[in-house]
Short mmCIF file of C-alpha atoms and ligand atoms in Angstrom, two decimals:
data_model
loop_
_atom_site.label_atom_id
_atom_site.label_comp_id
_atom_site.label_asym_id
_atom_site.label_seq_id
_atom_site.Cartn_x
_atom_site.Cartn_y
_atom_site.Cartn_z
CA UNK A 552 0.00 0.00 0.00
CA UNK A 553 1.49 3.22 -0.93
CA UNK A 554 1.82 5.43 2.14
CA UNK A 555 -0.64 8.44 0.66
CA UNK A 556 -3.90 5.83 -0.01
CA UNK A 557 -3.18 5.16 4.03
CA UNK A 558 -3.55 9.10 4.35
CA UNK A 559 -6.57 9.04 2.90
CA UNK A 560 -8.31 6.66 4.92
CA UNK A 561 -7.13 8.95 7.62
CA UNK A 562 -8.05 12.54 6.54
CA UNK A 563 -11.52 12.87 7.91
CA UNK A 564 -10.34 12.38 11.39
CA UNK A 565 -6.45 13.06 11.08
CA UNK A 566 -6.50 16.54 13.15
CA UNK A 567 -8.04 15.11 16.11
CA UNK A 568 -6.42 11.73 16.13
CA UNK A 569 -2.82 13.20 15.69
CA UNK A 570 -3.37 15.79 18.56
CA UNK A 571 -5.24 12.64 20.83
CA UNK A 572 -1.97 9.85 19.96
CA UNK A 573 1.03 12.69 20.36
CA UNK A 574 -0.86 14.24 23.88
CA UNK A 575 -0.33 17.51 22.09
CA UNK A 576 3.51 16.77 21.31
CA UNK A 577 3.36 17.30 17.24
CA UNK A 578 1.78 20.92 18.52
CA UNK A 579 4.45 21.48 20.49
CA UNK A 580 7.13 20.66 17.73
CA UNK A 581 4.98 22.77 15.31
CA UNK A 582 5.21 26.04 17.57
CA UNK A 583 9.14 25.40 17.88
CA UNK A 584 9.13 24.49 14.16
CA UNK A 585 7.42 28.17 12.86
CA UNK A 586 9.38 30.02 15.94
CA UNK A 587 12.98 28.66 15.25
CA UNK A 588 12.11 29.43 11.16
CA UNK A 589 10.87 33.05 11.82
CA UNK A 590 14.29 33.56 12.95
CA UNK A 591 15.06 33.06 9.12
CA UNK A 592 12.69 34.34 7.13
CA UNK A 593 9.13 36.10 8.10
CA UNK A 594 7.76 36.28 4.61
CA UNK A 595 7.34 36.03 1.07
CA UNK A 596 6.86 32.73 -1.25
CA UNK A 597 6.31 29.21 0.69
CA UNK A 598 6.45 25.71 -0.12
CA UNK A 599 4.54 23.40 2.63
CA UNK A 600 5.07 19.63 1.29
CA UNK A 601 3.25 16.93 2.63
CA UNK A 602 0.98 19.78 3.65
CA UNK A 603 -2.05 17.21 5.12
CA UNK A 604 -4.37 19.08 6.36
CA UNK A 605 -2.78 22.78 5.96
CA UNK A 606 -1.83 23.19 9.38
CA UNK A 607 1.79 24.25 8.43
CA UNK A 608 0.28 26.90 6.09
CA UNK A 609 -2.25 28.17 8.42
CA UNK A 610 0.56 28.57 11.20
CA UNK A 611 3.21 30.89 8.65
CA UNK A 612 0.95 32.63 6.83
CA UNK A 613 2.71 33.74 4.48
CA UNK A 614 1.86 36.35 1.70
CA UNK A 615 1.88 33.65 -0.96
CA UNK A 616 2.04 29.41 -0.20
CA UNK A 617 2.11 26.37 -2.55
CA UNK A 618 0.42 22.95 -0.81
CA UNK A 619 1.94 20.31 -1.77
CA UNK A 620 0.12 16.44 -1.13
CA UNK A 621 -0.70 14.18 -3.03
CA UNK A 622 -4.05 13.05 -1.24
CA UNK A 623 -7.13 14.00 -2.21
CA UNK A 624 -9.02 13.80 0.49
CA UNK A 625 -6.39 15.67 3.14
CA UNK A 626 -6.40 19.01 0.21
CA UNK A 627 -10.06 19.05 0.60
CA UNK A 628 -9.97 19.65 4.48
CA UNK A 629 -6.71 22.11 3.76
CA UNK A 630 -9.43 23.93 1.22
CA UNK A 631 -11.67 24.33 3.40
CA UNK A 632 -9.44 25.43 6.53
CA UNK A 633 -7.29 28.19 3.99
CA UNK A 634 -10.42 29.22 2.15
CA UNK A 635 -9.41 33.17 3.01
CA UNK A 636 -5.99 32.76 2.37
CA UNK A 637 -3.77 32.85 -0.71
CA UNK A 638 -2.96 29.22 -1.24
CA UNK A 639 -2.18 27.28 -4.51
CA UNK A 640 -2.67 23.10 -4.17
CA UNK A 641 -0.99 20.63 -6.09
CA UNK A 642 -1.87 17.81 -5.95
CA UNK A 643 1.08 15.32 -6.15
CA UNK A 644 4.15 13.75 -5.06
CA UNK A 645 7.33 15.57 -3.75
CA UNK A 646 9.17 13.03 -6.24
CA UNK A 647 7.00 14.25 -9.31
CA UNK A 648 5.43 17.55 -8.81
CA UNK A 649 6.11 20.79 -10.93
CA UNK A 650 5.94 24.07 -8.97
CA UNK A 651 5.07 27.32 -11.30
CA UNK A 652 7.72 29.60 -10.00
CA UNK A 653 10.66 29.42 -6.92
CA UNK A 654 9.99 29.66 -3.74
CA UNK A 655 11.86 31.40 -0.66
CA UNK A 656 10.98 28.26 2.08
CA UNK A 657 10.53 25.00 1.59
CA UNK A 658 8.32 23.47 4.74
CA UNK A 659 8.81 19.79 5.70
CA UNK A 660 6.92 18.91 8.95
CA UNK A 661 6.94 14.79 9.39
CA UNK A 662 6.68 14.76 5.49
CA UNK A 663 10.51 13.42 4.33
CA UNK A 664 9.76 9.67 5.33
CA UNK A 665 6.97 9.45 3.57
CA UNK A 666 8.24 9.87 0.36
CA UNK A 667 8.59 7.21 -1.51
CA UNK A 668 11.58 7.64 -1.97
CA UNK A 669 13.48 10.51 -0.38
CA UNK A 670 16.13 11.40 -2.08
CA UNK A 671 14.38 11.99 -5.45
CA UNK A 672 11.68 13.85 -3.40
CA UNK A 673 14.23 16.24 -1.97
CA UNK A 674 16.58 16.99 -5.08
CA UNK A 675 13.06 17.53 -7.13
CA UNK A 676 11.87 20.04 -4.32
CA UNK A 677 15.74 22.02 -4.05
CA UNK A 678 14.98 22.85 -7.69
CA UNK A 679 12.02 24.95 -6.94
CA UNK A 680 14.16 26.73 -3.95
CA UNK A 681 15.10 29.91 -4.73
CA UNK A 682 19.79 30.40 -3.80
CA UNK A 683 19.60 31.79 -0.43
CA UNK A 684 15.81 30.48 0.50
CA UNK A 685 15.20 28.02 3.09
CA UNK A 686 14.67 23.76 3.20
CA UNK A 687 13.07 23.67 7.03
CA UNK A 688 12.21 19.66 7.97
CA UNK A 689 11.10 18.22 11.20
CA UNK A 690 11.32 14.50 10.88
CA UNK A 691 10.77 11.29 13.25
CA UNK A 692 14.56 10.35 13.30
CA UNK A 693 16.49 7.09 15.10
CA UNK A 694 18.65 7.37 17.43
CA UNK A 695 19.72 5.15 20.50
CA UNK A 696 18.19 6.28 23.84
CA UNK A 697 15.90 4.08 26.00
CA UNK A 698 13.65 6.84 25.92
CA UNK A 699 13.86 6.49 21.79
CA UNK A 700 13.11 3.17 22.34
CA UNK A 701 10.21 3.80 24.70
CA UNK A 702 8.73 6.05 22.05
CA UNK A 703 9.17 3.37 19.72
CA UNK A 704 7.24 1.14 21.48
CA UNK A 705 4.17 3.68 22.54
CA UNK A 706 3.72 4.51 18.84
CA UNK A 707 3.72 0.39 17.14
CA UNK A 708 1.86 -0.79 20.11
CA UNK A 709 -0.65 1.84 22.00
CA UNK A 710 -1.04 4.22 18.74
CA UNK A 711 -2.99 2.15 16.99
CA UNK A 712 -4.88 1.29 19.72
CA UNK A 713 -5.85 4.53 20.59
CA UNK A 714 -5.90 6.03 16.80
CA UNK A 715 -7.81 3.26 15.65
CA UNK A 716 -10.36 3.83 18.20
CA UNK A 717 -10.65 7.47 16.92
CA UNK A 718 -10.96 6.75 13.41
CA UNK A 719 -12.03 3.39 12.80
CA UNK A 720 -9.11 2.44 10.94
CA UNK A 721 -6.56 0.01 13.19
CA UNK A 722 -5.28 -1.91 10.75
CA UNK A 723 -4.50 1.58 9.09
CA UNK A 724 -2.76 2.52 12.22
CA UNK A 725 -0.71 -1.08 12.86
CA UNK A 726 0.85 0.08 9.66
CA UNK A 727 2.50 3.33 10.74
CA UNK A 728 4.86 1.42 12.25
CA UNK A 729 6.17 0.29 9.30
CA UNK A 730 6.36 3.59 7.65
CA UNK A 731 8.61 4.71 10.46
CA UNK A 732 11.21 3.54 8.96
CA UNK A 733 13.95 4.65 11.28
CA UNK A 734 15.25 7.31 9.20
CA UNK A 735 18.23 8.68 10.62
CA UNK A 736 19.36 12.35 10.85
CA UNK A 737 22.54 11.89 8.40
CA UNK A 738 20.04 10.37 6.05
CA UNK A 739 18.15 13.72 5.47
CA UNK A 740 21.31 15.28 6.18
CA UNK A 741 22.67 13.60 2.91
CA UNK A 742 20.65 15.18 0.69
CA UNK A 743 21.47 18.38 1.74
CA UNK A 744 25.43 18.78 0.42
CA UNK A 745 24.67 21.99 -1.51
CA UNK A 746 23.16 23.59 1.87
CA UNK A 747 24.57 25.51 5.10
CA UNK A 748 23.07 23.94 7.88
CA UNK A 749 21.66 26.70 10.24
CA UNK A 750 19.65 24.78 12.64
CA UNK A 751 19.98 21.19 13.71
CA UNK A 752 17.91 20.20 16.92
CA UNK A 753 17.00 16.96 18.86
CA UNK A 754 13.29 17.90 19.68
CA UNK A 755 11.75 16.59 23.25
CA UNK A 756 10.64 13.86 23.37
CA UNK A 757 13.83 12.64 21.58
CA UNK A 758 11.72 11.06 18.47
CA UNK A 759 12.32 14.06 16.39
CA UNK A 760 14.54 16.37 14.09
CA UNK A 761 14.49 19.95 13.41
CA UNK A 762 16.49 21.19 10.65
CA UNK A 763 17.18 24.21 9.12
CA UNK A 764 19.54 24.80 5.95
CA UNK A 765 20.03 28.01 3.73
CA UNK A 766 20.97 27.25 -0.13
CA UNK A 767 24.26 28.04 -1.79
CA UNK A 768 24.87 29.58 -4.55
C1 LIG B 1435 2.19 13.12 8.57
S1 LIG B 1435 1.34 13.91 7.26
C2 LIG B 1435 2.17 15.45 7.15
C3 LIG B 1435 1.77 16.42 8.22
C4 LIG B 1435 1.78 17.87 7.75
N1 LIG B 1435 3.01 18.27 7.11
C5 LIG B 1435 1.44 18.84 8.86
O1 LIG B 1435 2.05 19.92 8.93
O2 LIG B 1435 0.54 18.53 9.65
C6 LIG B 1435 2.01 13.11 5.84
C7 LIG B 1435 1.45 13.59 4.50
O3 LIG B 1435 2.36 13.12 3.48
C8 LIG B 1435 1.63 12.98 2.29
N2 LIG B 1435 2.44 12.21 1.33
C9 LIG B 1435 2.52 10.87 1.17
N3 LIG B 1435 3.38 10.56 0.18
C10 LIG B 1435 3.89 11.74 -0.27
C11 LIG B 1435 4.83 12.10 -1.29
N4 LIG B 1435 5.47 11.15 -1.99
N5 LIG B 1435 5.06 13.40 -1.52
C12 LIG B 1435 4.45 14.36 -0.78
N6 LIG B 1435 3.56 14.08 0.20
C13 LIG B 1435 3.28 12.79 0.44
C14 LIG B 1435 0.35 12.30 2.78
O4 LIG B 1435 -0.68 12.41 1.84
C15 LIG B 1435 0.08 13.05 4.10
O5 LIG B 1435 -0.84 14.08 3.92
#
């Protein structure tokens, strides 16, 4: 199953079942995420991949944003909730998509592992990044502390517990687990030669990535 036709079983009920499952975590991260980036850069042309359900867009606001997702039914809720804003969807994958012009940020909040296949995703999305604009990415990295592990083990086992009760869909939630697929940081990292790396935190809880990397010329 390819990860977006999971998404879209998920959409209807994807805002309340990701706050319920992360106690308010992915929030959290999301506050730090837009505060640590408005450090950067406060405005002009954004790119939000993976954009689900448009939260990303709806926190930055910024003068002028391109969704990017390739699910159906998640752009329909980001419609709805961006309706006054000026947004642009297209829908499609990071690996695939065309953008109409280049943008100053490029948004990736828990979007890089679910490309298909990262790499490709990334070196399509650097060419719509304007020299000097920014690649921002919170991921769901590995790395070796028990309480890594213990996170591990809350989201195969009780997430789909809880996330199925929410939603209906447990067997959609069992496989999450597999989509984690234990990226680690030098993996996103990797893709990023041509960048300076201005930011590069271990989140709390230690599941999760924030980086931050300005394009050379
Ligand atoms: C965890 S959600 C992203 C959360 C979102 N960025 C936010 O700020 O709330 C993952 C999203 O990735 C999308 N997706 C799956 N495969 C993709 C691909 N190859 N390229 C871009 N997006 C993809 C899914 O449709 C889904 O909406």
């Amino acid at each position: 199953m390819k990860n977006v036709e999971i998404y879209e079983k998920l959409a209807p009920k994807y805002d309340v079942a990701t706050k319920v499952v992360s106690f308010g975590i992915e929030e959290f991260w999301r506050k730090k995420f837009v505060k640590t980036i408005k450090k950067y850069i406060k405005n002009g042309t954004l790119l939000d991949v993976a954009s689900a359900t448009g939260d990303m867009a709806k926190n930055l606001d910024f003068e002028k944003m391109y969704l990017l997702d390739p699910s159906k039914e998640m752009n329909k809720i980001a419609k709805e909730k961006l309706k006054d804003k000026n947004v642009i969807f297209i829908e499609d994958f990071a690996e695939s998509a065309k953008i109409p012009q280049k943008v100053d940020l490029i948004t990736a909040f828990m979007a890089v592992r679910n490309f298909d296949d990262m790499q490709k995703g990334m070196k399509n999305l650097d060419k719509y990044l304007k020299v000097g604009g920014y690649f921002a990415i919170v991921e769901l990295t590995k790395s070796d502390s028990l309480l890594f592990k213990l996170s591990m083990f809350y989201m195969s086992k009780i997430v789909p517990i809880i996330g199925g009760f929410i939603t209906g869909e447990y067997e959609t939630y069992k496989k999450f687990d597999k989509m984690i697929k234990n990226i680690r940081d030098e993996d996103i990292l990797q893709n990023l030669d041509n960048y300076e790396i201005v930011e590069h935190i271990r989140l709390f809880p230690p599941m999760a990535s924030l980086i931050i990397a300005r394009k050379n010329g």
